[in-house]
PDB file of C-alpha atoms in Angstrom:
ATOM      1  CA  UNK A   1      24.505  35.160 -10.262  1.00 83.00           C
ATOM      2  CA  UNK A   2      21.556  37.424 -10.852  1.00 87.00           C
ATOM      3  CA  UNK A   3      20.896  37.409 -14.379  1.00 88.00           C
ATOM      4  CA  UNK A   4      17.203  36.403 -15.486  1.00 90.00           C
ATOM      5  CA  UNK A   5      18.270  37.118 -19.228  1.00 90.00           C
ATOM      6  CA  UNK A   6      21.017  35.345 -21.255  1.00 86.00           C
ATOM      7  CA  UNK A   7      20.799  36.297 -24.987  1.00 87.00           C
ATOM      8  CA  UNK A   8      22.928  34.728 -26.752  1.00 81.00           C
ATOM      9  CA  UNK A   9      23.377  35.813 -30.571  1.00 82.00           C
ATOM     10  CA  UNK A  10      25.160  34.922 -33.595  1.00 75.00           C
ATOM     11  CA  UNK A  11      25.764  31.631 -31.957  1.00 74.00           C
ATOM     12  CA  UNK A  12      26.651  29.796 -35.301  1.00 72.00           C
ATOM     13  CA  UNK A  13      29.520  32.205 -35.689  1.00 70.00           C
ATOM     14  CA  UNK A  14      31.266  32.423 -32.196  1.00 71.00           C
ATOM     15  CA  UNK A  15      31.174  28.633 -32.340  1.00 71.00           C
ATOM     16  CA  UNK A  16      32.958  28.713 -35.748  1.00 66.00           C
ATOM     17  CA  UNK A  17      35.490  31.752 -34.213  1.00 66.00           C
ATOM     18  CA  UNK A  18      36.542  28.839 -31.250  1.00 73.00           C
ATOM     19  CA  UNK A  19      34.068  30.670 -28.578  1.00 78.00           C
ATOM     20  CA  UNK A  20      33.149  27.339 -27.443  1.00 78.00           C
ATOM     21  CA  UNK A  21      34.948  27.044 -24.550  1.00 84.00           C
ATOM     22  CA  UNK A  22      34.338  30.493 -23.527  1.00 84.00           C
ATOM     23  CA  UNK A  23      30.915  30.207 -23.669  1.00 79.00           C
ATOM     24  CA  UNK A  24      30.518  26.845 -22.035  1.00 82.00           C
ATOM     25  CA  UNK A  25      31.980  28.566 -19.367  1.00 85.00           C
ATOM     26  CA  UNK A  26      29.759  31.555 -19.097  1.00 82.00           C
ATOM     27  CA  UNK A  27      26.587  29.690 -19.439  1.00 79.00           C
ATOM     28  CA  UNK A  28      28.102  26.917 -16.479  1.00 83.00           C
ATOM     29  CA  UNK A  29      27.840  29.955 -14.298  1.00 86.00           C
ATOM     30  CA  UNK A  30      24.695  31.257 -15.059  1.00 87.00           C
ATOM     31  CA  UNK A  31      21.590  30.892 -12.652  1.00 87.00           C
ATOM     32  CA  UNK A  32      19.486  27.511 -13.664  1.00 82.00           C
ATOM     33  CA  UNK A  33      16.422  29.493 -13.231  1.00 85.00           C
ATOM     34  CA  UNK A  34      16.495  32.139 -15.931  1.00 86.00           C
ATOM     35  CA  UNK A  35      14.914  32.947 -19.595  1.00 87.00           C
ATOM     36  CA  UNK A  36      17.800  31.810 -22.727  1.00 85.00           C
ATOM     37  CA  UNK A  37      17.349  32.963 -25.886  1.00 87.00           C
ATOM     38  CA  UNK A  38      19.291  31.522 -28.576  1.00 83.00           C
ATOM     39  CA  UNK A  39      19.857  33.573 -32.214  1.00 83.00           C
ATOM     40  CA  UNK A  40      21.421  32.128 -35.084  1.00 77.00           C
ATOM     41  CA  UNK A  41      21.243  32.244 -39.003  1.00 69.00           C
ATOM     42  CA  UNK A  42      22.065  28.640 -39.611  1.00 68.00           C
ATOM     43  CA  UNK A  43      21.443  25.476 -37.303  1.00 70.00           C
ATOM     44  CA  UNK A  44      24.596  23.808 -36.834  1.00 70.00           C
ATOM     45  CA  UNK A  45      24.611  20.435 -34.710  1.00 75.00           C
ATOM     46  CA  UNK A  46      26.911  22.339 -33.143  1.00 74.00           C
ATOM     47  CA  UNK A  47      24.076  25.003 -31.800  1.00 76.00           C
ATOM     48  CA  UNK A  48      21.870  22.217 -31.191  1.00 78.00           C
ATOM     49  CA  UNK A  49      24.404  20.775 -28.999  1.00 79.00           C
ATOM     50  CA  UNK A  50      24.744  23.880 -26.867  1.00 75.00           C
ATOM     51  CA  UNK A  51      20.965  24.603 -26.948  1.00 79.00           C
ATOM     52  CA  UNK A  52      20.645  20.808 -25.549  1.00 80.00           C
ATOM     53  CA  UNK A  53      23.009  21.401 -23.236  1.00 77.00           C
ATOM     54  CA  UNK A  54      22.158  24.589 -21.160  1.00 74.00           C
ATOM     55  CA  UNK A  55      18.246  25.340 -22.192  1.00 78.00           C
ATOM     56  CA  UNK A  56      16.882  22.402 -21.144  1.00 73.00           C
ATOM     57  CA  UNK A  57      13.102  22.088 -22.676  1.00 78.00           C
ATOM     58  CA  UNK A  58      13.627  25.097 -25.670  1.00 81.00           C
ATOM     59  CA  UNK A  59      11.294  25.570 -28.400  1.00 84.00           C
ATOM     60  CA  UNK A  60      12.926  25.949 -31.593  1.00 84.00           C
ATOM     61  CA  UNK A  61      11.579  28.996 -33.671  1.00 84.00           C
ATOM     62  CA  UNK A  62      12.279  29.188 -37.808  1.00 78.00           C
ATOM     63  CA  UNK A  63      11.650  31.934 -39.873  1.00 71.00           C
ATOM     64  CA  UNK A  64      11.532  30.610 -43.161  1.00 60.00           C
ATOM     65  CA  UNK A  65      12.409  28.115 -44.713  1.00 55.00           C
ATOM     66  CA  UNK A  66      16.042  26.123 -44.230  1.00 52.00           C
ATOM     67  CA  UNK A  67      18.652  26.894 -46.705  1.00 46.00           C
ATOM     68  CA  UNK A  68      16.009  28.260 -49.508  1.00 51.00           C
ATOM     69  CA  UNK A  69      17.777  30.829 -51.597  1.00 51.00           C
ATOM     70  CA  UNK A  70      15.646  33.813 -52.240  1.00 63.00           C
ATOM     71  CA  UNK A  71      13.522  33.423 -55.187  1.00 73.00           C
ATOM     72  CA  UNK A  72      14.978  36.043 -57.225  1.00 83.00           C
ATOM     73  CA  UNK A  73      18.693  35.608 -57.055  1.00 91.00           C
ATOM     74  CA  UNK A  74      20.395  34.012 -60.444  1.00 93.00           C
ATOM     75  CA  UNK A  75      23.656  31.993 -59.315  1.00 95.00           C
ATOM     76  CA  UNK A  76      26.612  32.403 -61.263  1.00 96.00           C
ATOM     77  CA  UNK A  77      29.956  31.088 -60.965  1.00 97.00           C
ATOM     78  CA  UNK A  78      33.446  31.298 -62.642  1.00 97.00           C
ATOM     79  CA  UNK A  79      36.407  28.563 -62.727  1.00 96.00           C
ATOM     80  CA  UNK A  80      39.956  29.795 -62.639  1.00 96.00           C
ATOM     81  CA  UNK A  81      43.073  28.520 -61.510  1.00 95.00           C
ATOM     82  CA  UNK A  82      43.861  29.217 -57.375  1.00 93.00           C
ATOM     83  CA  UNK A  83      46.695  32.160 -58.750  1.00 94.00           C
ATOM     84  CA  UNK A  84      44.350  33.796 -61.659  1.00 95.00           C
ATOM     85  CA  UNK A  85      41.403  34.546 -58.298  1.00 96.00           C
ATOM     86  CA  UNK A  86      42.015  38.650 -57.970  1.00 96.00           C
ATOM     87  CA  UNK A  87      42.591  39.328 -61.776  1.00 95.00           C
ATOM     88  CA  UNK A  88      39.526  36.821 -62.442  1.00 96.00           C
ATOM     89  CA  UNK A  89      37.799  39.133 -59.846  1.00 97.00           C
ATOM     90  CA  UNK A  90      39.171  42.815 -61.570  1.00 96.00           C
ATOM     91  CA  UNK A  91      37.907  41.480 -65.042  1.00 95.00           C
ATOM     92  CA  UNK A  92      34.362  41.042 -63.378  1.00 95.00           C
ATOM     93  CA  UNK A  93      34.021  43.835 -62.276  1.00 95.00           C
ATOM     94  CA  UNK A  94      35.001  45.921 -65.136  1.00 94.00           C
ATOM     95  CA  UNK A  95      31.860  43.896 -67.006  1.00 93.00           C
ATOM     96  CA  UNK A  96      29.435  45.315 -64.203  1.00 92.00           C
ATOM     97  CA  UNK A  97      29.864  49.030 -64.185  1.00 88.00           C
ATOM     98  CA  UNK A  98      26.822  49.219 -62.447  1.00 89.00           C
ATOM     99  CA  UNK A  99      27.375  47.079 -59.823  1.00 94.00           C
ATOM    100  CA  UNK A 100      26.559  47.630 -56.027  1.00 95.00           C
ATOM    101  CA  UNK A 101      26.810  45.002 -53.359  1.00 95.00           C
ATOM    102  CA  UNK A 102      28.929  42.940 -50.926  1.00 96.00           C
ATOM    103  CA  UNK A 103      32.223  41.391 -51.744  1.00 97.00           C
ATOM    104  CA  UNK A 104      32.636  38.398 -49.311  1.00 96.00           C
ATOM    105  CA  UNK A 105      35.997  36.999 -47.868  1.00 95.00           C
ATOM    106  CA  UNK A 106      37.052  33.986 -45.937  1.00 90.00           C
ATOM    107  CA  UNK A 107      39.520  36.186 -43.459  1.00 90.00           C
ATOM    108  CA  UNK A 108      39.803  39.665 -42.243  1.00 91.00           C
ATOM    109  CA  UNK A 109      43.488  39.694 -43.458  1.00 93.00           C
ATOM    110  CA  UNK A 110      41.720  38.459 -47.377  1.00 95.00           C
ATOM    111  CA  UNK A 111      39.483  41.271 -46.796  1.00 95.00           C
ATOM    112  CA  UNK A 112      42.173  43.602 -45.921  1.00 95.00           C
ATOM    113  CA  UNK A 113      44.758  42.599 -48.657  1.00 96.00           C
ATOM    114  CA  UNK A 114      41.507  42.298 -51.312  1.00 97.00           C
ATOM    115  CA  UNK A 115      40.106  45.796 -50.268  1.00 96.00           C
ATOM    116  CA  UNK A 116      43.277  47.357 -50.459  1.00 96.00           C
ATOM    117  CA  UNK A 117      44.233  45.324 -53.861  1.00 97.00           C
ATOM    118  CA  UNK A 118      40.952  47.110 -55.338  1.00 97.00           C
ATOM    119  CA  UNK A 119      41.725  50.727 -54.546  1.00 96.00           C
ATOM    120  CA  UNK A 120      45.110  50.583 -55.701  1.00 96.00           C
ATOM    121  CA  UNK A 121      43.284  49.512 -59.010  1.00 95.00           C
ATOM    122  CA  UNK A 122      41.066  52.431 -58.344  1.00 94.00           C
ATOM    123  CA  UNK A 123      37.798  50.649 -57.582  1.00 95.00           C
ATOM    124  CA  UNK A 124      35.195  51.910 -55.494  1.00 95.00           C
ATOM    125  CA  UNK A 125      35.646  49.492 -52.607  1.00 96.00           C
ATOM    126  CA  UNK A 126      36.351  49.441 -48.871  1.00 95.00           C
ATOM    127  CA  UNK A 127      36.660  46.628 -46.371  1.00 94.00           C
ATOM    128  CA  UNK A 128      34.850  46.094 -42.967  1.00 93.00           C
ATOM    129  CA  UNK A 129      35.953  43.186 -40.475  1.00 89.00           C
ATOM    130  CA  UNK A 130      37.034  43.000 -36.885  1.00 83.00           C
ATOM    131  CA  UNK A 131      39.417  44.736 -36.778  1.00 88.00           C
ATOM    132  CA  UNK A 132      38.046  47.899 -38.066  1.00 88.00           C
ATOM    133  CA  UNK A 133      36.821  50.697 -35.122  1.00 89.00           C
ATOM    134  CA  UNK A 134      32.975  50.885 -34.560  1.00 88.00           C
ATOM    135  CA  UNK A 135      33.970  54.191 -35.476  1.00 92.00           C
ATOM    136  CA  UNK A 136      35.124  53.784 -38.955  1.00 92.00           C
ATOM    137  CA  UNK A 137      32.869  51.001 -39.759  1.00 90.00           C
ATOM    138  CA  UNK A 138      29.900  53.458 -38.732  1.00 91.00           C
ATOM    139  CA  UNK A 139      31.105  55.954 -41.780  1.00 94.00           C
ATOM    140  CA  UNK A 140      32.088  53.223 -44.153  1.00 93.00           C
ATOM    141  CA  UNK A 141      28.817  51.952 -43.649  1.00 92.00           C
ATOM    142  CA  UNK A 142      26.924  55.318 -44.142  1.00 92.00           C
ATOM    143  CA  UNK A 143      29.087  55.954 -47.453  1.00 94.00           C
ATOM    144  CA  UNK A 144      27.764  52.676 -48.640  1.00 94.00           C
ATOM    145  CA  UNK A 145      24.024  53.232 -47.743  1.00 92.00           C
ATOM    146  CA  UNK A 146      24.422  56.538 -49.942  1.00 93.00           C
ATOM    147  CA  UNK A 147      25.935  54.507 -52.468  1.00 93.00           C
ATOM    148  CA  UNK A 148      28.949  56.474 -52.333  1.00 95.00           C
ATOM    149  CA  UNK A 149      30.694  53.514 -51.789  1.00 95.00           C
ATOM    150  CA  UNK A 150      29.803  50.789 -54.616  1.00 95.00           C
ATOM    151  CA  UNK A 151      31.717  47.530 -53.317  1.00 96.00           C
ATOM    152  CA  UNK A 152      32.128  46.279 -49.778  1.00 96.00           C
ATOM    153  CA  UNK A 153      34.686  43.402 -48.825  1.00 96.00           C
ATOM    154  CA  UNK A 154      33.489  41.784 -45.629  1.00 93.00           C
ATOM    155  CA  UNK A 155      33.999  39.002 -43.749  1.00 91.00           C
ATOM    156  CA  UNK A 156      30.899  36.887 -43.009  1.00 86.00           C
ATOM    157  CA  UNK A 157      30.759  38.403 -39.097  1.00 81.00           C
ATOM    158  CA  UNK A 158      31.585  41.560 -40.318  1.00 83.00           C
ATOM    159  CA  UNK A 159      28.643  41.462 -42.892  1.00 84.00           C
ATOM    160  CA  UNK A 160      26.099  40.516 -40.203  1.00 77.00           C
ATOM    161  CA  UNK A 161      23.348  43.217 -39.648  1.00 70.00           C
ATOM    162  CA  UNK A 162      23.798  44.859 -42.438  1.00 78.00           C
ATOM    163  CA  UNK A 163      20.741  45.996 -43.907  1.00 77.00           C
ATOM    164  CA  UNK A 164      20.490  47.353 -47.250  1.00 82.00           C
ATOM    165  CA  UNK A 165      17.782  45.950 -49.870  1.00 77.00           C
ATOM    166  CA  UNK A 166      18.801  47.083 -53.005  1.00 87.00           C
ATOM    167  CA  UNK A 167      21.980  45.392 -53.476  1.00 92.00           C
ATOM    168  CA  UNK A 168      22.366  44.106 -57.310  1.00 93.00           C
ATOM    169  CA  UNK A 169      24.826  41.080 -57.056  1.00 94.00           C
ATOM    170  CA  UNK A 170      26.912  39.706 -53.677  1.00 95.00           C
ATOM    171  CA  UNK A 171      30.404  37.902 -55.336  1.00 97.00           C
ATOM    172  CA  UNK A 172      31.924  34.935 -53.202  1.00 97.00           C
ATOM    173  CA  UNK A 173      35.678  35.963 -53.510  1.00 97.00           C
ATOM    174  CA  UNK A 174      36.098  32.599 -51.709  1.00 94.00           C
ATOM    175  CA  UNK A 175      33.122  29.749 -51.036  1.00 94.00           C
ATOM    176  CA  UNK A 176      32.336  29.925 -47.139  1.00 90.00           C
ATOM    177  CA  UNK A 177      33.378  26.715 -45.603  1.00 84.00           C
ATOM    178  CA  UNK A 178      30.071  26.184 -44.481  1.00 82.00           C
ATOM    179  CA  UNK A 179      27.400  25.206 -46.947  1.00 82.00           C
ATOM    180  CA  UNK A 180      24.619  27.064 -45.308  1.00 80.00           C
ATOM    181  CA  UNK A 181      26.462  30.008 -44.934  1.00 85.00           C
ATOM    182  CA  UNK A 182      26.549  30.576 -48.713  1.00 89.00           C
ATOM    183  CA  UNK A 183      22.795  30.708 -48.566  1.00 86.00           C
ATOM    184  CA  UNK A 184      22.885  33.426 -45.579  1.00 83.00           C
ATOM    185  CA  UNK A 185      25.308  35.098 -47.996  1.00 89.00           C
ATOM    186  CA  UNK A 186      23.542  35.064 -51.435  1.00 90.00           C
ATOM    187  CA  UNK A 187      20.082  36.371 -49.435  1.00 85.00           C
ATOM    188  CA  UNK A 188      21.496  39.364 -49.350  1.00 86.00           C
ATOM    189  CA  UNK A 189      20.486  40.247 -52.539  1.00 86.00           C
ATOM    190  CA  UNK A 190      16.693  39.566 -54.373  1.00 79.00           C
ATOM    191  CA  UNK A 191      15.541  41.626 -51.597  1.00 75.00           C
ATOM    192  CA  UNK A 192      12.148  43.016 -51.469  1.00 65.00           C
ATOM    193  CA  UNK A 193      11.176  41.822 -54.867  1.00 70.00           C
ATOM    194  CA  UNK A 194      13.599  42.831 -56.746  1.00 77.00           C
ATOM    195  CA  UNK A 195      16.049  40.667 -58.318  1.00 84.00           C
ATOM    196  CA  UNK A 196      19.989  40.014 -57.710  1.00 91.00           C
ATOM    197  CA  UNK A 197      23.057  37.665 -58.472  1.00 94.00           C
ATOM    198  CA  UNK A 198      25.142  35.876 -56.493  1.00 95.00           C
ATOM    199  CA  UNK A 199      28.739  35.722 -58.402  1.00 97.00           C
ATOM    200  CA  UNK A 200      31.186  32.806 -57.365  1.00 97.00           C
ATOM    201  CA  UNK A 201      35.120  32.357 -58.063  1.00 97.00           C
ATOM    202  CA  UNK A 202      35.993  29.124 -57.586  1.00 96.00           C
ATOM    203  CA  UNK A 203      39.330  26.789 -58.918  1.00 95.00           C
ATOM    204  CA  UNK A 204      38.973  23.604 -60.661  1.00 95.00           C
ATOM    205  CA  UNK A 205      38.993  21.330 -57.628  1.00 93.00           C
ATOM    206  CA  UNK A 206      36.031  23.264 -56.163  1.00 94.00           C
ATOM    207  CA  UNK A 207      33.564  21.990 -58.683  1.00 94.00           C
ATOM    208  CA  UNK A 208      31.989  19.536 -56.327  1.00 93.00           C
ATOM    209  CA  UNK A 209      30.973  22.424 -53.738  1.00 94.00           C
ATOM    210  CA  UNK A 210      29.038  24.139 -56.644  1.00 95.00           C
ATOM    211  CA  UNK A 211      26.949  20.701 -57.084  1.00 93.00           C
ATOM    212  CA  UNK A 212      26.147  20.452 -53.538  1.00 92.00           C
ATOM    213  CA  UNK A 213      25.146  23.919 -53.195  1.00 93.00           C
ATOM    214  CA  UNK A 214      22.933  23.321 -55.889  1.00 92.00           C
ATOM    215  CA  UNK A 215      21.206  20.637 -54.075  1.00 90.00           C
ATOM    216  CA  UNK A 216      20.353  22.735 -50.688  1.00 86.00           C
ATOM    217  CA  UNK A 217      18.990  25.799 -52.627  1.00 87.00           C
ATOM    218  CA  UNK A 218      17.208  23.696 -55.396  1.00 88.00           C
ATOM    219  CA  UNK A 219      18.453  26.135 -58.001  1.00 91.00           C
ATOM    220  CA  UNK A 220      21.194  25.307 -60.724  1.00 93.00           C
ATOM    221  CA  UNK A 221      24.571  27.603 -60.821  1.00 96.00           C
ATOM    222  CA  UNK A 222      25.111  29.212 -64.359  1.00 96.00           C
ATOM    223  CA  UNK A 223      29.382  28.449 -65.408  1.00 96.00           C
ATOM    224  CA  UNK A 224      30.287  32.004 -66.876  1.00 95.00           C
ATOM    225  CA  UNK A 225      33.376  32.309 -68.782  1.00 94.00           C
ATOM    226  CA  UNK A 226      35.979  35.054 -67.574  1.00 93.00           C
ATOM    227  CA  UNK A 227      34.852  38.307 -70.271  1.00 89.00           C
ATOM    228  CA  UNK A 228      37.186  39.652 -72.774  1.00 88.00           C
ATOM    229  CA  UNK A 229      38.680  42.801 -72.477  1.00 89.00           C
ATOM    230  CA  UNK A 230      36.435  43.389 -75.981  1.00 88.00           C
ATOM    231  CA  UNK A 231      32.800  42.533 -74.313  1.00 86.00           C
ATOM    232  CA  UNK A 232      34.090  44.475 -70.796  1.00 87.00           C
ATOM    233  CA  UNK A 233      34.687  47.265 -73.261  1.00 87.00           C
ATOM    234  CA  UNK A 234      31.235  46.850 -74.834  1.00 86.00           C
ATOM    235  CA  UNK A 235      29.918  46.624 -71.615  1.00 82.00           C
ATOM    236  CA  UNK A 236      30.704  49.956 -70.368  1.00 82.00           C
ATOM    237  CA  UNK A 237      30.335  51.791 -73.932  1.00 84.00           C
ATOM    238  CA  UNK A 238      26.526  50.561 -73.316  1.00 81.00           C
ATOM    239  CA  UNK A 239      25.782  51.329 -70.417  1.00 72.00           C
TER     240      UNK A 239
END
């Protein structure tokens, strides 16, 4: 009853996680007179409705434009059947040798069973979500600064705060069920002018998503066919 503060952040994403009731709760309880700040990558009418709700008169502050992809980042994607996904995945890998960026996942048990998938294969990957210790995502994340480690799976809460500009390509393992979160997600490559991809694996019936990302970034997707083992080998011969 004697806060002055509430700072609410990453509100899009403890709505999505079922928070709501939770934090309707919290904020009932919270002195009228105080200041509420309000952080969140994508504008939901879902955040607008709890904005409404418990800040009264608040002034809405954007940085940037809504749902622009970065300039720089190419958008590729690749159709395979639902059952083909992690081989689809293996085989695009092995065609970017050089490759050093974020591996996204819908759950943390995908990004578990994905991450651990990988290193069996003997990829350079590890997974951060939830349930990893502040402890162990700390060194993970220091490996992966120093480039020791050259693929991380994440979940999209997981992923949040991470700051690294360098990062050549970010691979949708699975399309985020939000459409604006897929723009959140390919921004974190094409950072400070340099240029990045943004890799999707999607099935057949998925085709329509593609199209309708298309239309909030204003950028067309590039269909890539699955390489051959021939051009993978070609591929790393080269480089």
């Amino acid at each position: 009853d004697s806060i002055k503060w509430l700072v609410l952040d990453e509100a899009d994403e403890m709505l999505d996680m079922g928070f709501k009731d939770d934090l309707d709760l919290i904020l009932k309880e919270t002195p009228k007179e105080k200041q509420s700040l309000l952080f969140s990558a994508t504008m939901s009418k879902s955040v607008h409705a709890i904005a409404s709700k418990y800040m009264g008169e608040a002034h809405e502050i954007s940085v940037g434009e809504r749902n622009i992809g970065a300039e720089k980042v190419d958008h590729e994607y690749y159709v395979v059947q639902e059952r083909d996904r992690f081989e689809a995945l293996k085989r695009v890998l092995d065609n970017l040798p050089q490759v050093y960026g974020i591996l996204f996942c819908r759950t943390r048990r995908e990004t578990q069973d994905v991450a651990e998938k990988l290193k069996q294969a003997k990829y350079n990957a590890e997974a951060i979500h939830g349930e990893v210790s502040q402890n162990m995502r700390t060194k993970i994340m220091n490996r992966f600064k120093q480039k020791q480690i050259k693929l991380l799976v994440a979940t999209d809460v997981a992923a949040r705060g991470i700051d690294v500009s360098d990062l050549s390509h970010v691979i949708n393992y699975n399309l985020p069920d939000h459409k604006e979160v897929y723009t959140h997600r390919s921004g974190r490559t094409g950072r400070a002018q340099k240029s990045g991809i943004s890799i999707s694996i999607i099935s057949p019936k998925e085709l329509r998503r593609i199209r309708e990302l298309e239309n909030i970034i204003g950028k067309k997707f590039e269909l890539r066919k699955i390489p051959t083992e021939q051009e993978i080998f070609k591929k790393q011969v080269d480089s």
